[in-house]
Amino acid sequence: MRKVLLAHKERGALRLAAPLGEVLADVVRTASARARGPSGGAAGVGPRPRGPRGQLGTHSPRGWPAGSPEVPPLTLVPVPSARPSVAARGHDPVRRMALAAASELRRRGVPARVLAVLRHGRPVADQAGLTARQRLANLDGALEIVPDGERLLGEGETVLVDDLMTTGASLAEAGRAVRVRGREPTAAAVVAFRPRPGG
């Protein structure tokens, strides 16, 4: 998985966005269902009844039919890459995967969209080689919501998405930035998790 993520992220293998997006779509659906708990919660995307409870599929919040225009979409908010990194790579890999995941979710009947409402409010150092504590300090207060981003998020579930979680610092900062503007992310979803030895 590391080789696949690096090929997509650093080597321009953009065709990998589709299969990575499929993986991310599965994780988003699972994270959403888990965040709402056994009762299913008041809103969101979760299992569609196809027989016994718990089988996979989709249902919509408040009992509305799936695909109804009244259903608030499931919003994927990608953790943004720093602008210099995007310029160097020629693309934003997490946003590209999020778009592929949203497309896959819609194909499965889940109303989903991507809103890139987070941005870096100040420069940050490259996270590679930093300890967990250094990563948290590096990103503390670094992200912010773009103007009008709070309105764009609207109703429905908000799921933060990233490609790889190592210490959780990026997702923690993304969650803080969203909460500052009065939104509460439902869950976070990543394609891969690689804990650093020694935290």
Coordinates of C-alpha atoms in Angstrom, one line a residue:
M1 CA 0.0 0.0 0.0
R2 CA 2.9 2.4 0.8
K3 CA 4.3 1.9 -2.8
V4 CA 0.8 2.5 -4.3
L5 CA 0.3 5.7 -2.3
L6 CA 3.8 7.0 -3.1
A7 CA 3.3 6.2 -6.8
H8 CA 0.1 8.2 -6.8
K9 CA 1.3 11.0 -4.6
E10 CA 4.9 11.6 -5.7
R11 CA 5.3 9.9 -9.1
G12 CA 2.3 11.0 -11.0
A13 CA 0.5 7.7 -11.3
L14 CA -2.8 9.4 -11.4
R15 CA -4.7 6.3 -12.7
L16 CA -4.3 4.9 -9.2
A17 CA -6.7 7.5 -7.9
A18 CA -9.7 5.4 -8.9
P19 CA -8.8 2.2 -7.0
L20 CA -7.6 4.2 -4.0
G21 CA -10.9 6.1 -4.1
E22 CA -12.8 2.8 -4.0
V23 CA -10.8 1.8 -0.9
L24 CA -11.5 5.2 0.7
A25 CA -15.2 4.9 -0.2
D26 CA -15.4 1.6 1.8
V27 CA -13.6 3.2 4.8
V28 CA -15.9 6.3 4.7
R29 CA -19.0 4.1 4.7
T30 CA -17.7 2.0 7.6
A31 CA -16.5 5.1 9.6
S32 CA -19.8 6.8 9.1
A33 CA -21.8 3.7 10.3
R34 CA -19.5 3.3 13.3
A35 CA -19.7 6.9 14.3
R36 CA -23.5 6.7 14.4
G37 CA -23.4 3.6 16.6
P38 CA -25.8 0.7 16.7
S39 CA -28.9 2.8 16.6
G40 CA -27.9 4.4 13.3
G41 CA -28.1 7.9 14.6
A42 CA -30.2 10.8 13.4
A43 CA -28.5 11.3 10.1
G44 CA -26.0 9.8 7.7
V45 CA -25.1 7.0 5.4
G46 CA -25.1 3.5 6.6
P47 CA -26.3 0.0 5.8
R48 CA -29.2 -0.4 3.4
P49 CA -31.6 -3.1 4.6
R50 CA -31.2 -6.1 2.2
G51 CA -32.2 -8.7 4.7
P52 CA -30.7 -9.0 8.2
R53 CA -29.7 -5.8 9.8
G54 CA -26.1 -4.9 9.3
Q55 CA -25.6 -5.9 5.6
L56 CA -24.0 -3.3 3.4
G57 CA -25.8 -0.8 1.3
T58 CA -27.2 2.7 1.9
H59 CA -30.0 4.4 3.7
S60 CA -30.7 8.0 4.1
P61 CA -31.3 10.2 7.2
R62 CA -34.6 10.8 8.9
G63 CA -36.2 8.0 6.9
W64 CA -36.0 9.8 3.6
P65 CA -35.6 7.5 0.5
A66 CA -32.1 7.1 -0.7
G67 CA -31.4 9.6 -3.6
S68 CA -34.2 12.0 -2.5
P69 CA -33.3 15.6 -3.2
E70 CA -34.1 16.3 0.5
V71 CA -31.3 14.2 1.7
P72 CA -28.2 16.2 2.8
P73 CA -25.2 14.8 1.0
L74 CA -22.4 13.0 2.8
T75 CA -19.5 15.6 2.6
L76 CA -15.9 14.5 2.3
V77 CA -13.5 17.1 3.4
P78 CA -9.9 16.3 2.3
V79 CA -7.0 17.3 4.5
P80 CA -5.2 19.8 2.3
S81 CA -1.6 19.5 1.1
A82 CA 0.6 22.5 1.5
R83 CA 0.6 24.8 -1.6
P84 CA 4.3 24.2 -2.4
S85 CA 3.7 20.5 -2.3
V86 CA 0.7 20.8 -4.6
A87 CA 2.8 22.9 -7.0
A88 CA 5.7 20.5 -7.0
R89 CA 3.5 17.4 -7.6
G90 CA 1.1 19.1 -10.0
H91 CA -1.9 17.8 -8.2
D92 CA -3.4 17.4 -4.7
P93 CA -3.5 13.6 -4.1
V94 CA -5.9 13.5 -1.2
R95 CA -8.4 15.7 -3.0
R96 CA -8.1 13.5 -6.1
M97 CA -8.8 10.4 -4.1
A98 CA -11.7 12.0 -2.3
L99 CA -13.3 12.9 -5.6
A100 CA -12.9 9.3 -6.8
A101 CA -14.4 8.1 -3.5
A102 CA -17.4 10.4 -3.8
S103 CA -18.0 9.2 -7.3
E104 CA -17.9 5.6 -6.1
L105 CA -20.2 6.3 -3.2
R106 CA -22.7 8.0 -5.6
R107 CA -22.5 4.9 -7.9
R108 CA -23.6 2.9 -4.9
G109 CA -26.5 5.2 -4.3
V110 CA -25.0 7.3 -1.5
P111 CA -25.4 11.1 -2.1
A112 CA -21.8 12.3 -1.6
R113 CA -19.7 15.3 -2.5
V114 CA -16.2 16.7 -1.9
L115 CA -15.7 20.2 -0.4
A116 CA -12.1 21.4 -0.2
V117 CA -12.9 23.9 2.4
L118 CA -9.7 23.6 4.4
R119 CA -6.5 25.5 3.6
H120 CA -3.2 26.3 5.3
G121 CA -3.3 29.6 7.1
R122 CA 0.4 29.6 7.7
P123 CA 3.5 27.8 6.4
V124 CA 4.3 24.4 8.0
A125 CA 7.4 22.3 7.9
D126 CA 7.6 18.9 6.1
Q127 CA 6.2 16.3 8.4
A128 CA 8.6 13.6 7.4
G129 CA 11.1 12.8 10.1
L130 CA 9.2 14.6 12.9
T131 CA 8.1 12.9 16.1
A132 CA 4.4 12.8 17.0
R133 CA 4.9 15.7 19.4
Q134 CA 6.7 17.7 16.8
R135 CA 4.0 17.0 14.2
L136 CA 1.3 18.2 16.5
A137 CA 3.3 21.4 17.2
N138 CA 4.1 21.9 13.5
L139 CA 0.4 21.8 12.6
D140 CA -1.1 23.5 15.6
G141 CA -3.4 26.2 14.4
A142 CA -2.2 25.8 10.8
L143 CA -5.4 25.0 9.1
E144 CA -8.5 27.2 8.5
I145 CA -11.8 27.1 6.7
V146 CA -12.0 29.1 3.5
P147 CA -14.3 32.1 3.4
D148 CA -17.9 30.9 3.2
G149 CA -16.8 27.3 3.9
E150 CA -19.0 27.0 6.9
R151 CA -22.1 27.8 4.8
L152 CA -21.0 25.3 2.1
L153 CA -20.7 22.5 4.6
G154 CA -24.4 22.9 5.4
E155 CA -26.3 20.0 6.8
G156 CA -25.5 16.3 6.8
E157 CA -22.4 14.3 7.7
T158 CA -18.9 15.7 7.4
V159 CA -16.1 13.1 7.1
L160 CA -12.5 14.2 7.1
V161 CA -10.4 12.2 4.7
D162 CA -6.6 11.7 4.2
D163 CA -4.4 9.2 2.5
L164 CA -2.2 8.0 5.3
M165 CA -2.4 8.4 9.1
T166 CA 0.9 8.1 10.9
T167 CA 0.4 10.0 14.2
G168 CA -3.1 11.5 13.6
A169 CA -1.8 15.1 13.8
S170 CA -3.1 16.2 10.4
L171 CA -6.6 14.8 11.1
A172 CA -6.6 16.3 14.6
E173 CA -5.8 19.7 13.2
A174 CA -8.4 19.4 10.4
G175 CA -11.0 18.5 13.0
R176 CA -10.0 21.5 15.2
A177 CA -10.3 23.8 12.2
V178 CA -13.8 22.5 11.3
R179 CA -15.0 22.7 14.9
V180 CA -13.9 26.3 15.3
R181 CA -16.6 27.2 12.8
G182 CA -19.3 25.3 14.6
R183 CA -19.3 22.0 12.6
E184 CA -18.6 18.7 14.2
P185 CA -17.0 16.1 11.9
T186 CA -18.8 12.8 12.0
A187 CA -15.7 10.7 11.5
A188 CA -12.3 10.5 9.8
A189 CA -11.3 8.0 7.1
V190 CA -7.9 7.1 5.7
V191 CA -6.7 4.7 3.1
A192 CA -3.9 3.4 5.3
F193 CA -2.6 3.6 8.8
R194 CA 1.1 3.3 9.7
P195 CA 1.9 4.0 13.4
R196 CA 5.4 5.3 14.0
P197 CA 7.6 3.2 16.2
G198 CA 7.6 4.8 19.7
G199 CA 4.7 7.1 18.9

